[in-house]
């Protein structure tokens, strides 16, 4: 499927998300993506922080308002584009990528960046070279490093029981995802302590598995294809595996794959049909590239999570990847 | 060459053919030094002054410069002016000199200045060349100032921070603070922010043309 082909299809309101899948109207696909995210969202609100629901509401409303504003400015039909749900999905993906306690105005700036700068400056749905939610994430983490790494402190008793601390001996749930937790841990201890996936990191693992479940459902519904997610997980796993062999203090594969943004990104970000590669082989390459770059940024970079930057770099490489895999017809 | 109307020269330099916003000349200093109002104003003034001296000199010498060596000679005039300016700043406003760093000597390579001496000053009388230099230089300085103001406000929540560098005060002047620095969009003062904000500025000005 050529790039031109995709763009034309998107223009008339269709989006084919996978080779071998039937052409489907964009709203249907967007609804299925939201449905696939629901279990993870419910678990997130229950186990980690209910404020995520507020964040989701704000992000979706802001994304829709920005979308309506741009469509009005561009003198295009406003209602048809709002109805396709793509702006809402961008809002949802962004809200799930940032800490739930992020101040609302920062989240709204993020939505504005995603819709205005990442999407409509390039021509709107189907024309954006970069994943809008990841552009917004990158802008936010660069601009607000403090609030963007402030994962929730919660003393919610329900969460404690669910996570196996009925006695209430914790002062609070720690403020980190397993990935941050590991990094912080690795910085303090010098390698002789074995890090185990224990509470409260477990909550994040449960949620990661919910993303995996939603992703598998999307795969089963043929909304996405397996190429990019599998390539991402294999390359990221391999990199972390090799790192563990070389250095015992490196992050274990389990945390690498279950922590951070890995599973969420594998099924909901690198599968983006617009900013990702077009052909099956291209998607394998795209996913593998994101995996390697994520590993490199996690291991050697200064950011707590390199996934968003890895996706943006590979987005920039997509025209090249698509070119490599173009049928040789003259 | 017929003389060009003064009014047209001014409108061209400031707005219709604004070097930064329409011709997109001299983007390197425009993007690199526009992180604060004070730095932007200083570099804008320095560029304006250089352009003024260079335009005037090239215009005065226009009968004596042979066609074949005109480019090296123009560059020589510009480089001489910039060197003078740099030494003067180093002597009088050393902290400003330090703050502008490499971008002060780099004014020599600002294509805007060579463009004006080559395309305008060597064909016109000194008074036309002076007006052209003032209008074009002011157009560039104003664009630099506008971008500097936007980036400083959005990025740090201040305006005119570090004004002491320009006035020669010994104590640091914090400028006007609009909101706490930690609420600033740090991206605005990073290089990508310069590109994004300049792009937005161009887009906003587009309907006015």
Coordinates of C-alpha atoms in Angstrom, one line a residue:
Chain A
X1 CA 0.0 0.0 0.0
X2 CA 1.7 3.2 -1.1
X3 CA 1.8 6.3 0.9
X4 CA -0.2 8.2 -1.6
X5 CA -2.8 5.4 -1.5
X6 CA -3.1 5.7 2.3
X7 CA -3.4 9.5 2.1
X8 CA -6.2 9.4 -0.5
X9 CA -8.0 6.7 1.5
X10 CA -7.8 8.8 4.7
X11 CA -9.1 11.8 2.8
X12 CA -12.3 10.1 2.0
X13 CA -12.7 8.9 5.6
X14 CA -11.3 5.4 5.3
X15 CA -8.3 4.0 7.0
X16 CA -7.0 0.5 6.4
X17 CA -5.0 -0.3 9.4
X18 CA -3.5 -3.6 8.3
X19 CA -2.6 -5.4 5.2
X20 CA -5.1 -8.2 4.8
X21 CA -7.7 -6.3 6.7
X22 CA -10.8 -5.0 5.1
X23 CA -11.2 -1.3 4.5
X24 CA -13.1 0.2 7.4
X25 CA -14.4 3.6 8.2
X26 CA -12.1 5.6 10.5
X27 CA -14.7 6.0 13.3
X28 CA -15.1 2.3 13.6
X29 CA -11.4 1.7 14.0
X30 CA -11.1 4.6 16.5
X31 CA -14.0 3.1 18.5
X32 CA -12.3 -0.3 18.6
X33 CA -9.0 1.3 19.7
X34 CA -10.8 3.0 22.6
X35 CA -12.5 -0.3 23.5
X36 CA -9.2 -2.1 23.6
X37 CA -7.8 0.5 25.9
X38 CA -10.8 0.3 28.4
X39 CA -9.6 -2.6 30.6
X40 CA -6.2 -1.0 31.0
X41 CA -7.9 2.4 31.8
X42 CA -10.2 0.8 34.4
X43 CA -7.3 -1.0 36.1
X44 CA -5.2 2.2 36.0
X45 CA -7.9 4.2 37.7
X46 CA -8.4 1.4 40.3
X47 CA -4.9 0.4 41.1
X48 CA -2.8 3.5 40.5
X49 CA -4.6 6.8 40.5
X50 CA -8.3 7.7 39.7
X51 CA -7.1 11.1 38.5
X52 CA -6.3 9.4 35.2
X53 CA -10.1 9.6 34.5
X54 CA -10.1 13.3 35.0
X55 CA -7.0 13.6 32.8
X56 CA -8.6 11.5 30.1
X57 CA -11.8 13.7 30.1
X58 CA -9.8 16.9 29.9
X59 CA -7.5 15.6 27.2
X60 CA -10.4 14.3 25.0
X61 CA -12.4 17.6 25.4
X62 CA -9.3 19.7 24.7
X63 CA -8.3 17.6 21.7
X64 CA -11.8 17.8 20.2
X65 CA -12.0 21.6 20.8
X66 CA -8.6 22.1 19.2
X67 CA -9.6 19.9 16.3
X68 CA -12.9 21.9 15.8
X69 CA -11.0 25.2 16.0
X70 CA -8.5 24.1 13.4
X71 CA -11.1 22.7 11.1
X72 CA -13.0 26.0 11.4
X73 CA -9.8 28.0 10.7
X74 CA -9.1 25.8 7.7
X75 CA -12.7 26.3 6.5
X76 CA -13.3 22.5 6.4
X77 CA -16.4 20.7 7.7
X78 CA -16.1 20.6 11.4
X79 CA -18.5 17.9 12.5
X80 CA -17.4 15.2 10.1
X81 CA -13.8 15.2 11.4
X82 CA -14.8 15.4 15.0
X83 CA -17.0 12.4 14.5
X84 CA -14.2 10.3 13.1
X85 CA -12.7 10.0 16.6
X86 CA -9.1 10.4 15.7
X87 CA -8.7 13.6 17.8
X88 CA -10.3 11.8 20.7
X89 CA -7.9 8.9 20.4
X90 CA -4.9 11.2 20.3
X91 CA -6.2 12.8 23.5
X92 CA -6.7 9.4 25.2
X93 CA -3.2 8.2 24.1
X94 CA -1.6 11.4 25.4
X95 CA -3.5 11.3 28.7
X96 CA -2.4 7.7 29.3
X97 CA 1.3 8.5 28.5
X98 CA 1.7 11.3 31.0
X99 CA 1.6 11.1 34.8
X100 CA -2.1 11.2 36.0
X101 CA -1.3 14.2 38.3
X102 CA -0.1 16.4 35.5
X103 CA -1.6 19.9 35.9
X104 CA -4.5 20.3 33.5
X105 CA -3.1 23.3 31.7
X106 CA 0.0 21.4 30.8
X107 CA -2.1 18.5 29.5
X108 CA -4.1 21.1 27.5
X109 CA -0.9 22.5 26.0
X110 CA 0.0 19.0 25.1
X111 CA -3.3 18.5 23.3
X112 CA -2.8 21.8 21.5
X113 CA 0.7 20.7 20.3
X114 CA -0.6 17.3 19.2
X115 CA -3.5 18.6 17.2
X116 CA -2.2 21.9 15.9
X117 CA 1.6 21.4 15.4
X118 CA 1.9 17.6 15.0
X119 CA -1.3 17.0 13.0
X120 CA -2.8 20.0 11.2
X121 CA 0.3 21.9 10.2
X122 CA 1.1 18.9 8.0
X123 CA -2.4 18.7 6.6
X124 CA -4.5 16.9 9.2
X125 CA -5.5 13.2 9.6
X126 CA -3.5 11.0 7.3
X127 CA -0.8 13.5 6.5
X128 CA 1.1 13.8 9.8
X129 CA 4.6 12.3 9.5
X130 CA 5.0 12.1 13.3
X131 CA 2.7 10.5 15.9
X132 CA 0.8 13.4 17.4
X133 CA 0.6 12.0 20.9
X134 CA 4.3 11.3 21.0
X135 CA 5.2 14.8 19.7
X136 CA 3.1 16.2 22.5
X137 CA 4.8 13.9 25.0
X138 CA 8.2 14.9 23.8
X139 CA 7.3 18.6 24.0
X140 CA 5.9 18.2 27.5
X141 CA 8.8 16.2 28.9
X142 CA 11.3 18.6 27.6
X143 CA 9.3 21.6 28.8
X144 CA 8.0 20.4 32.2
X145 CA 10.5 17.8 33.4
X146 CA 9.4 18.1 37.0
X147 CA 5.7 17.4 36.6
X148 CA 6.2 15.0 33.8
X149 CA 8.2 12.6 35.9
X150 CA 6.0 13.1 39.0
X151 CA 4.2 9.7 39.2
X152 CA 1.5 9.5 41.8
X153 CA 1.9 9.0 45.5
X154 CA -1.2 7.4 46.7
X155 CA -2.2 5.9 50.0
X156 CA -5.4 4.4 48.7
X157 CA -6.2 1.5 51.1
X158 CA -8.0 -0.4 48.3
X159 CA -5.0 -0.4 46.2
X160 CA -2.9 -1.6 49.1
X161 CA -5.1 -4.6 49.7
X162 CA -5.2 -5.3 46.0
X163 CA -1.4 -5.2 45.9
X164 CA -0.8 -7.3 49.0
X165 CA -0.2 -4.9 51.8
X166 CA -3.3 -5.3 54.0
X167 CA -1.3 -4.3 57.1
X168 CA -0.8 -0.9 55.7
X169 CA 2.9 -0.8 56.4
X170 CA 3.7 1.4 53.5
X171 CA 3.7 5.1 54.0
X172 CA 2.6 5.6 50.4
X173 CA 2.9 3.8 47.1
X174 CA 6.1 4.9 45.6
X175 CA 6.0 7.4 42.9
X176 CA 7.5 5.3 40.1
X177 CA 6.7 2.9 37.3
X178 CA 8.8 -0.2 37.6
X179 CA 11.2 1.3 35.0
X180 CA 11.8 4.5 37.0
X181 CA 12.0 2.4 40.1
X182 CA 14.6 0.1 38.7
X183 CA 16.7 3.0 37.4
X184 CA 16.5 4.8 40.7
X185 CA 17.3 1.5 42.5
X186 CA 20.2 0.7 40.2
X187 CA 21.6 4.2 40.8
X188 CA 21.6 3.7 44.6
X189 CA 22.8 0.2 45.0
X190 CA 25.8 -0.9 43.2
X191 CA 24.6 -4.2 41.7
X192 CA 24.7 -6.7 44.5
X193 CA 21.0 -6.3 45.2
X194 CA 18.7 -8.3 43.0
X195 CA 15.7 -6.3 42.0
X196 CA 12.5 -8.2 42.0
X197 CA 9.1 -7.3 40.5
X198 CA 7.5 -6.7 43.8
X199 CA 4.8 -4.4 45.0
X200 CA 4.0 -1.6 44.1
X201 CA 5.5 -2.2 40.7
X202 CA 3.1 -5.1 40.4
X203 CA 0.2 -2.7 39.7
X204 CA 2.0 -1.4 36.7
X205 CA 2.7 -5.0 35.5
X206 CA -1.0 -5.8 35.8
X207 CA -1.8 -2.7 33.7
X208 CA 0.8 -3.6 31.2
X209 CA -0.8 -7.0 30.8
X210 CA -4.2 -5.2 30.3
X211 CA -2.6 -3.2 27.4
X212 CA -1.3 -6.5 26.0
X213 CA -4.8 -8.0 26.2
X214 CA -6.3 -5.0 24.5
X215 CA -3.6 -5.2 21.8
X216 CA -4.2 -8.9 21.2
X217 CA -7.9 -8.2 20.8
X218 CA -7.1 -5.5 18.2
X219 CA -4.9 -8.0 16.4
X220 CA -7.7 -10.6 16.5
X221 CA -10.1 -8.0 15.1
X222 CA -7.6 -7.3 12.4
X223 CA -7.4 -3.6 13.3
X224 CA -3.6 -3.8 13.6
X225 CA -1.0 -6.3 12.3
X226 CA 1.5 -8.2 14.3
X227 CA 4.6 -6.9 12.5
X228 CA 5.5 -3.7 14.4
X229 CA 4.6 -4.9 17.9
X230 CA 6.4 -8.2 17.6
X231 CA 9.5 -6.6 16.0
X232 CA 9.5 -4.0 18.8
X233 CA 9.2 -6.6 21.6
X234 CA 11.8 -8.9 20.1
X235 CA 14.4 -6.2 19.4
X236 CA 13.9 -4.5 22.8
X237 CA 14.0 -7.9 24.5
X238 CA 17.2 -8.9 22.6
X239 CA 18.9 -5.7 23.4
X240 CA 18.1 -5.9 27.1
X241 CA 19.0 -9.6 27.1
X242 CA 22.4 -9.0 25.6
X243 CA 22.9 -6.1 28.0
X244 CA 22.1 -8.4 31.0
X245 CA 24.7 -10.9 29.7
X246 CA 27.4 -8.2 29.5
X247 CA 26.6 -6.4 32.7
X248 CA 24.8 -7.9 35.6
X249 CA 23.5 -4.5 36.7
X250 CA 21.6 -3.9 33.5
X251 CA 17.9 -3.8 33.5
X252 CA 16.3 -7.4 33.5
X253 CA 14.3 -8.3 30.5
X254 CA 11.1 -8.7 32.5
X255 CA 11.1 -5.1 33.7
X256 CA 12.2 -3.9 30.3
X257 CA 9.2 -5.5 28.6
X258 CA 6.6 -5.1 31.3
X259 CA 7.6 -1.7 32.6
X260 CA 7.6 1.7 31.2
X261 CA 5.7 2.3 28.0
X262 CA 6.7 -0.9 26.3
X263 CA 3.5 -2.8 25.9
X264 CA 1.3 0.2 25.7
X265 CA 3.5 1.6 22.9
X266 CA 3.9 -1.7 21.2
X267 CA 0.2 -2.1 20.5
X268 CA -1.2 1.5 20.5
X269 CA 1.6 3.7 19.3
X270 CA 3.9 1.9 16.8
X271 CA 0.8 0.5 15.1
X272 CA -0.3 4.0 14.1
X273 CA -1.2 3.5 10.4
X274 CA -0.4 7.1 9.4
X275 CA 3.0 7.8 10.9
X276 CA 4.2 4.2 10.8
X277 CA 5.6 2.2 7.9
X278 CA 3.2 1.0 5.2
X279 CA 4.4 -2.5 4.2
X280 CA 4.7 -5.6 6.4
X281 CA 8.5 -5.7 6.0
X282 CA 8.6 -1.9 6.6
X283 CA 6.7 -2.4 9.8
X284 CA 9.1 -5.0 11.0
X285 CA 11.9 -2.6 10.4
X286 CA 10.1 0.2 12.0
X287 CA 9.2 -1.7 15.1
X288 CA 12.7 -3.1 15.4
X289 CA 14.2 0.4 15.1
X290 CA 11.9 1.7 17.8
X291 CA 13.0 -1.2 20.1
X292 CA 16.8 -0.6 19.6
X293 CA 16.5 3.2 20.0
X294 CA 14.3 2.8 23.1
X295 CA 16.9 0.5 24.6
X296 CA 19.8 2.9 23.7
X297 CA 18.0 5.9 25.2
X298 CA 17.0 4.0 28.4
X299 CA 20.4 2.6 28.9
X300 CA 22.6 5.6 27.9
X301 CA 20.3 8.6 27.8
X302 CA 19.3 11.0 30.5
X303 CA 15.5 10.5 30.1
X304 CA 13.6 8.0 32.3
X305 CA 11.9 6.6 29.3
X306 CA 13.1 6.7 25.7
X307 CA 10.1 5.3 23.9
X308 CA 8.6 8.6 22.7
X309 CA 11.8 9.8 21.3
X310 CA 12.5 6.5 19.6
X311 CA 9.1 6.6 17.9
X312 CA 9.7 10.1 16.7
X313 CA 13.1 9.3 15.3
X314 CA 11.7 6.2 13.5
X315 CA 8.8 8.3 12.2
X316 CA 11.3 10.5 10.5
X317 CA 12.8 7.4 8.9
X318 CA 9.5 6.1 7.6
X319 CA 9.7 7.7 4.1
X320 CA 13.1 6.0 3.7
X321 CA 11.7 2.6 4.9
X322 CA 8.7 2.8 2.6
X323 CA 11.1 3.6 -0.3
X324 CA 13.3 0.6 0.5
X325 CA 10.2 -1.7 0.2
X326 CA 8.7 -0.1 -2.9
X327 CA 7.9 -2.7 -5.6
X328 CA 10.4 -2.5 -8.4
X329 CA 8.3 -1.3 -11.2
X330 CA 9.5 1.1 -13.8
Chain B
X1 CA 19.6 54.1 -12.0
X2 CA 16.6 56.1 -11.1
X3 CA 16.2 57.1 -7.5
X4 CA 13.7 55.1 -5.5
X5 CA 11.1 56.8 -3.4
X6 CA 12.0 57.1 0.3
X7 CA 8.6 55.9 1.4
X8 CA 8.8 52.8 -0.7
X9 CA 12.3 52.0 0.6
X10 CA 11.1 52.2 4.2
X11 CA 8.0 50.1 3.6
X12 CA 10.0 47.5 1.7
X13 CA 12.6 47.2 4.4
X14 CA 10.3 47.1 7.4
X15 CA 7.4 45.1 6.0
X16 CA 6.9 44.3 2.4
X17 CA 10.3 42.7 1.9
X18 CA 11.3 42.3 5.5
X19 CA 14.6 40.5 5.4
X20 CA 13.7 38.1 8.2
X21 CA 10.0 37.5 7.8
X22 CA 9.7 37.6 4.0
X23 CA 13.0 36.9 2.5
X24 CA 14.1 34.6 5.4
X25 CA 17.6 36.0 5.3
X26 CA 20.0 35.8 8.2
X27 CA 18.0 32.9 9.9
X28 CA 21.1 31.6 11.8
X29 CA 21.5 34.6 14.1
X30 CA 17.7 35.1 14.1
X31 CA 17.1 31.6 15.5
X32 CA 20.2 31.3 17.7
X33 CA 20.2 34.6 19.5
X34 CA 16.5 35.2 20.0
X35 CA 16.3 33.5 23.4
X36 CA 15.8 36.8 25.2
X37 CA 14.7 40.3 24.5
X38 CA 18.0 41.8 25.6
X39 CA 20.2 39.5 23.4
X40 CA 17.9 39.9 20.5
X41 CA 17.9 43.7 20.8
X42 CA 21.6 43.8 21.1
X43 CA 22.3 41.6 18.1
X44 CA 19.6 43.5 16.1
X45 CA 21.2 46.8 16.8
X46 CA 24.7 45.4 16.0
X47 CA 23.4 44.1 12.7
X48 CA 21.7 47.4 12.0
X49 CA 24.9 49.4 12.7
X50 CA 27.0 47.1 10.6
X51 CA 24.6 47.3 7.7
X52 CA 24.5 51.1 8.0
X53 CA 28.3 51.5 7.9
X54 CA 28.8 48.9 5.2
X55 CA 26.0 50.2 2.9
X56 CA 27.3 53.7 3.3
X57 CA 30.9 52.8 2.6
X58 CA 30.0 50.6 -0.4
X59 CA 27.8 53.3 -1.8
X60 CA 30.5 56.0 -1.4
X61 CA 33.1 53.7 -3.0
X62 CA 30.8 52.5 -5.8
X63 CA 32.6 54.5 -8.5
X64 CA 36.0 53.1 -7.5
X65 CA 35.2 49.4 -7.0
X66 CA 35.9 47.4 -10.1
X67 CA 33.3 44.8 -11.0
X68 CA 35.7 41.8 -10.8
X69 CA 36.7 42.3 -7.1
X70 CA 33.5 43.8 -5.8
X71 CA 32.6 40.8 -3.6
X72 CA 35.9 40.5 -1.7
X73 CA 35.9 44.3 -1.2
X74 CA 32.4 44.3 0.1
X75 CA 33.2 41.5 2.5
X76 CA 36.3 43.4 3.6
X77 CA 34.2 46.4 4.4
X78 CA 31.7 44.4 6.3
X79 CA 34.3 42.4 8.2
X80 CA 36.2 45.6 9.1
X81 CA 33.0 47.1 10.4
X82 CA 32.1 44.1 12.5
X83 CA 35.7 43.9 13.9
X84 CA 35.4 47.5 15.0
X85 CA 32.0 46.9 16.6
X86 CA 33.2 43.8 18.3
X87 CA 36.2 45.5 19.8
X88 CA 34.0 48.4 21.0
X89 CA 31.5 46.1 22.6
X90 CA 34.3 44.1 24.3
X91 CA 35.7 47.4 25.7
X92 CA 32.4 49.0 26.8
X93 CA 29.9 46.2 27.4
X94 CA 32.1 43.2 28.1
X95 CA 29.2 41.1 29.5
X96 CA 27.0 41.7 26.4
X97 CA 30.0 40.8 24.3
X98 CA 30.3 37.6 26.2
X99 CA 26.6 36.9 26.0
X100 CA 26.4 37.3 22.2
X101 CA 29.6 35.2 21.9
X102 CA 30.3 33.8 18.4
X103 CA 27.2 35.4 16.9
X104 CA 28.8 38.9 17.0
X105 CA 31.7 38.1 14.7
X106 CA 29.4 35.9 12.7
X107 CA 27.5 39.1 11.6
X108 CA 30.1 39.1 8.8
X109 CA 28.5 36.1 7.3
X110 CA 25.0 37.3 7.6
X111 CA 23.8 37.1 4.0
X112 CA 21.4 40.0 4.7
X113 CA 24.2 42.5 4.8
X114 CA 26.0 41.3 1.7
X115 CA 22.6 41.1 -0.1
X116 CA 22.0 44.8 0.6
X117 CA 25.5 46.0 -0.3
X118 CA 25.6 43.9 -3.5
X119 CA 22.0 44.4 -4.7
X120 CA 21.4 48.0 -3.5
X121 CA 24.3 50.1 -2.1
X122 CA 26.7 49.7 -5.1
X123 CA 24.0 51.0 -7.5
X124 CA 22.7 53.9 -5.4
X125 CA 23.7 57.2 -3.9
X126 CA 24.8 57.4 -0.2
X127 CA 21.5 58.9 1.0
X128 CA 19.4 56.1 -0.6
X129 CA 21.8 53.5 0.8
X130 CA 21.5 55.0 4.3
X131 CA 17.7 54.9 4.2
X132 CA 17.8 51.4 2.8
X133 CA 20.2 50.2 5.5
X134 CA 18.1 51.8 8.3
X135 CA 14.8 50.4 7.0
X136 CA 16.2 46.9 6.3
X137 CA 18.2 46.8 9.4
X138 CA 15.3 47.9 11.5
X139 CA 13.1 45.3 9.8
X140 CA 15.6 42.6 10.8
X141 CA 16.0 44.0 14.3
X142 CA 12.3 44.2 14.9
X143 CA 11.7 40.6 13.8
X144 CA 14.6 39.5 16.0
X145 CA 13.1 41.5 18.9
X146 CA 9.6 40.1 18.4
X147 CA 10.9 36.5 18.3
X148 CA 13.1 37.2 21.3
X149 CA 10.2 38.6 23.3
X150 CA 7.9 35.7 22.5
X151 CA 10.6 33.1 23.3
X152 CA 11.6 34.8 26.6
X153 CA 8.0 35.2 27.8
X154 CA 6.8 31.7 26.8
X155 CA 10.0 30.0 27.9
X156 CA 10.9 31.8 31.1
X157 CA 8.0 34.1 32.0
X158 CA 10.2 37.2 32.0
X159 CA 10.8 40.2 29.7
X160 CA 14.0 42.3 29.6
X161 CA 15.9 39.9 31.9
X162 CA 19.5 40.8 31.9
X163 CA 18.9 44.4 30.8
X164 CA 22.1 45.3 32.7
X165 CA 24.2 43.7 29.9
X166 CA 22.9 46.4 27.6
X167 CA 22.9 49.4 29.9
X168 CA 26.3 48.6 31.5
X169 CA 24.8 48.5 35.0
X170 CA 27.0 46.5 37.4
X171 CA 24.2 44.9 39.3
X172 CA 22.1 42.2 37.6
X173 CA 18.7 43.4 36.5
X174 CA 16.1 40.5 36.7
X175 CA 13.7 42.1 34.3
X176 CA 9.9 41.9 34.6
X177 CA 8.6 38.6 35.7
X178 CA 5.2 37.6 34.4
X179 CA 5.0 34.1 35.9
X180 CA 7.2 31.6 37.7
X181 CA 10.0 30.3 35.6
X182 CA 9.2 26.7 36.3
X183 CA 5.8 27.2 34.5
X184 CA 7.6 28.3 31.3
X185 CA 7.5 26.1 28.2
X186 CA 11.3 25.3 28.2
X187 CA 11.0 24.1 24.6
X188 CA 10.6 27.8 23.5
X189 CA 14.1 28.7 24.5
X190 CA 15.6 25.5 22.9
X191 CA 16.6 25.5 19.2
X192 CA 13.5 23.5 18.0
X193 CA 11.3 26.1 19.8
X194 CA 12.9 28.8 17.7
X195 CA 11.9 27.0 14.5
X196 CA 8.4 26.3 15.7
X197 CA 7.7 29.8 17.0
X198 CA 9.2 31.5 13.9
X199 CA 7.0 29.2 11.8
X200 CA 3.9 30.2 13.8
X201 CA 4.9 33.9 13.5
X202 CA 5.2 33.6 9.7
X203 CA 1.8 31.8 9.6
X204 CA 0.1 34.5 11.7
X205 CA 1.6 37.3 9.5
X206 CA 0.6 35.6 6.2
X207 CA -3.0 36.8 6.0
X208 CA -1.7 40.4 6.5
X209 CA 0.2 40.3 3.3

